[in-house]
Amino acid sequence: MKDGIVDLSEPSGDDLLKALSALANPHRLRILAALAEGRNYVSQLAREIGMSRPLLHMHLQRLEAAGLVSGTLELSEDGKAMKYFEVAPFALRLTPETVAEAARTLTDERESEGSR
């Protein structure tokens, strides 16, 4: 993170996979587009994009794990807990060199599977 921005210009292989995987879904792109207009809470966002809350929550978790959105729990005026999400500032610069460098840092999944 640099100046409050998730800097994906020199990501590790695992971070690059997480970000690209999160972005490689049309629902998550729509969610990011809606949140780019301003922060919103889950129920309202679900209505705006026409998605069930459980499905939206699953997609928001993937985006949050990738560092692309952030969520905060707040109390409404009537005392209800509401989770608000907003786009986390991020920058993604993708070049062949960036991909090659990130690939060298990938966690080898075969090693982790063998140690189970």
Tab-separated table of C-alpha atoms in Angstrom:
chain	number	residue	atom	x	y	z
A	1	MET	CA	0.000	0.000	0.000
A	2	LYS	CA	1.342	3.408	-0.943
A	3	ASP	CA	-0.329	6.679	0.122
A	4	GLY	CA	-3.505	4.765	1.042
A	5	ILE	CA	-3.672	3.136	-2.398
A	6	VAL	CA	-3.376	-0.610	-2.928
A	7	ASP	CA	-0.450	-0.618	-5.347
A	8	LEU	CA	-0.703	-3.529	-7.743
A	9	SER	CA	2.031	-2.221	-10.044
A	10	GLU	CA	4.553	-4.657	-8.527
A	11	PRO	CA	2.340	-7.361	-6.988
A	12	SER	CA	3.423	-10.742	-5.730
A	13	GLY	CA	2.171	-13.611	-7.856
A	14	ASP	CA	-0.452	-14.504	-5.272
A	15	ASP	CA	-1.692	-10.899	-4.996
A	16	LEU	CA	-1.894	-10.593	-8.782
A	17	LEU	CA	-3.911	-13.823	-9.046
A	18	LYS	CA	-6.246	-12.650	-6.283
A	19	ALA	CA	-6.862	-9.274	-7.939
A	20	LEU	CA	-7.276	-10.625	-11.471
A	21	SER	CA	-9.511	-13.446	-10.258
A	22	ALA	CA	-11.684	-10.926	-8.418
A	23	LEU	CA	-11.923	-8.737	-11.525
A	24	ALA	CA	-12.587	-11.640	-13.905
A	25	ASN	CA	-16.277	-11.842	-13.081
A	26	PRO	CA	-19.024	-9.705	-14.631
A	27	HIS	CA	-20.971	-9.492	-11.343
A	28	ARG	CA	-17.930	-8.209	-9.466
A	29	LEU	CA	-17.214	-5.677	-12.209
A	30	ARG	CA	-20.795	-4.403	-11.877
A	31	ILE	CA	-20.405	-4.203	-8.106
A	32	LEU	CA	-17.176	-2.202	-8.477
A	33	ALA	CA	-18.859	0.083	-11.005
A	34	ALA	CA	-21.771	0.720	-8.630
A	35	LEU	CA	-19.437	1.376	-5.697
A	36	ALA	CA	-17.306	3.707	-7.822
A	37	GLU	CA	-20.320	6.058	-7.690
A	38	GLY	CA	-20.187	6.060	-3.885
A	39	ARG	CA	-20.263	3.841	-0.843
A	40	ASN	CA	-23.384	1.831	-0.186
A	41	TYR	CA	-24.783	-0.746	2.202
A	42	VAL	CA	-25.454	-4.340	1.194
A	43	SER	CA	-29.274	-4.281	0.985
A	44	GLN	CA	-29.408	-1.096	-1.086
A	45	LEU	CA	-26.577	-2.244	-3.349
A	46	ALA	CA	-28.324	-5.602	-3.879
A	47	ARG	CA	-31.504	-3.799	-4.974
A	48	GLU	CA	-29.605	-1.434	-7.274
A	49	ILE	CA	-27.773	-4.168	-9.158
A	50	GLY	CA	-30.552	-6.770	-8.970
A	51	MET	CA	-28.727	-9.442	-6.994
A	52	SER	CA	-29.624	-11.425	-3.889
A	53	ARG	CA	-27.914	-10.288	-0.697
A	54	PRO	CA	-26.189	-13.654	-0.066
A	55	LEU	CA	-24.743	-13.702	-3.598
A	56	LEU	CA	-23.718	-10.051	-3.337
A	57	HIS	CA	-22.072	-10.704	0.018
A	58	MET	CA	-20.061	-13.594	-1.467
A	59	HIS	CA	-18.809	-11.351	-4.288
A	60	LEU	CA	-18.032	-8.511	-1.870
A	61	GLN	CA	-15.939	-10.911	0.228
A	62	ARG	CA	-13.853	-11.819	-2.839
A	63	LEU	CA	-13.371	-8.153	-3.735
A	64	GLU	CA	-12.477	-7.307	-0.144
A	65	ALA	CA	-9.960	-10.182	0.082
A	66	ALA	CA	-8.305	-8.840	-3.074
A	67	GLY	CA	-8.060	-5.364	-1.524
A	68	LEU	CA	-10.383	-3.801	-4.103
A	69	VAL	CA	-13.204	-2.828	-1.722
A	70	SER	CA	-13.407	-2.215	2.003
A	71	GLY	CA	-16.330	-2.678	4.330
A	72	THR	CA	-17.211	-0.990	7.608
A	73	LEU	CA	-19.955	-1.846	10.058
A	74	GLU	CA	-22.018	1.145	11.195
A	75	LEU	CA	-25.155	1.680	13.248
A	76	SER	CA	-28.158	3.251	11.559
A	77	GLU	CA	-30.278	5.906	13.283
A	78	ASP	CA	-32.657	3.201	14.512
A	79	GLY	CA	-29.783	1.114	15.935
A	80	LYS	CA	-29.496	-1.508	13.194
A	81	ALA	CA	-26.028	-2.682	12.218
A	82	MET	CA	-25.380	-1.981	8.539
A	83	LYS	CA	-22.280	-2.904	6.589
A	84	TYR	CA	-21.195	-0.236	4.139
A	85	PHE	CA	-18.800	-0.978	1.295
A	86	GLU	CA	-16.712	1.348	-0.808
A	87	VAL	CA	-14.063	0.996	-3.470
A	88	ALA	CA	-10.586	0.910	-1.972
A	89	PRO	CA	-8.212	3.138	-3.917
A	90	PHE	CA	-6.139	0.837	-6.096
A	91	ALA	CA	-3.885	1.039	-9.111
A	92	LEU	CA	-3.217	-1.862	-11.452
A	93	ARG	CA	-0.450	-1.549	-14.004
A	94	LEU	CA	-0.036	-4.740	-15.981
A	95	THR	CA	2.886	-5.342	-18.302
A	96	PRO	CA	4.578	-8.548	-19.479
A	97	GLU	CA	7.430	-7.751	-17.089
A	98	THR	CA	5.026	-7.320	-14.166
A	99	VAL	CA	3.466	-10.704	-14.927
A	100	ALA	CA	6.889	-12.379	-15.240
A	101	GLU	CA	8.098	-10.923	-11.934
A	102	ALA	CA	4.858	-11.881	-10.176
A	103	ALA	CA	5.036	-15.418	-11.579
A	104	ARG	CA	8.429	-15.886	-9.906
A	105	THR	CA	6.830	-15.253	-6.511
A	106	LEU	CA	3.842	-17.583	-6.881
A	107	THR	CA	3.172	-19.963	-4.039
A	108	ASP	CA	3.505	-23.457	-5.481
A	109	GLU	CA	0.082	-25.030	-4.898
A	110	ARG	CA	1.512	-28.513	-5.418
A	111	GLU	CA	3.766	-28.041	-2.375
A	112	SER	CA	0.873	-26.949	-0.162
A	113	GLU	CA	-1.323	-29.811	-1.372
A	114	GLY	CA	1.420	-32.333	-0.606
A	115	SER	CA	1.809	-31.064	2.951
A	116	ARG	CA	-1.851	-31.668	3.852
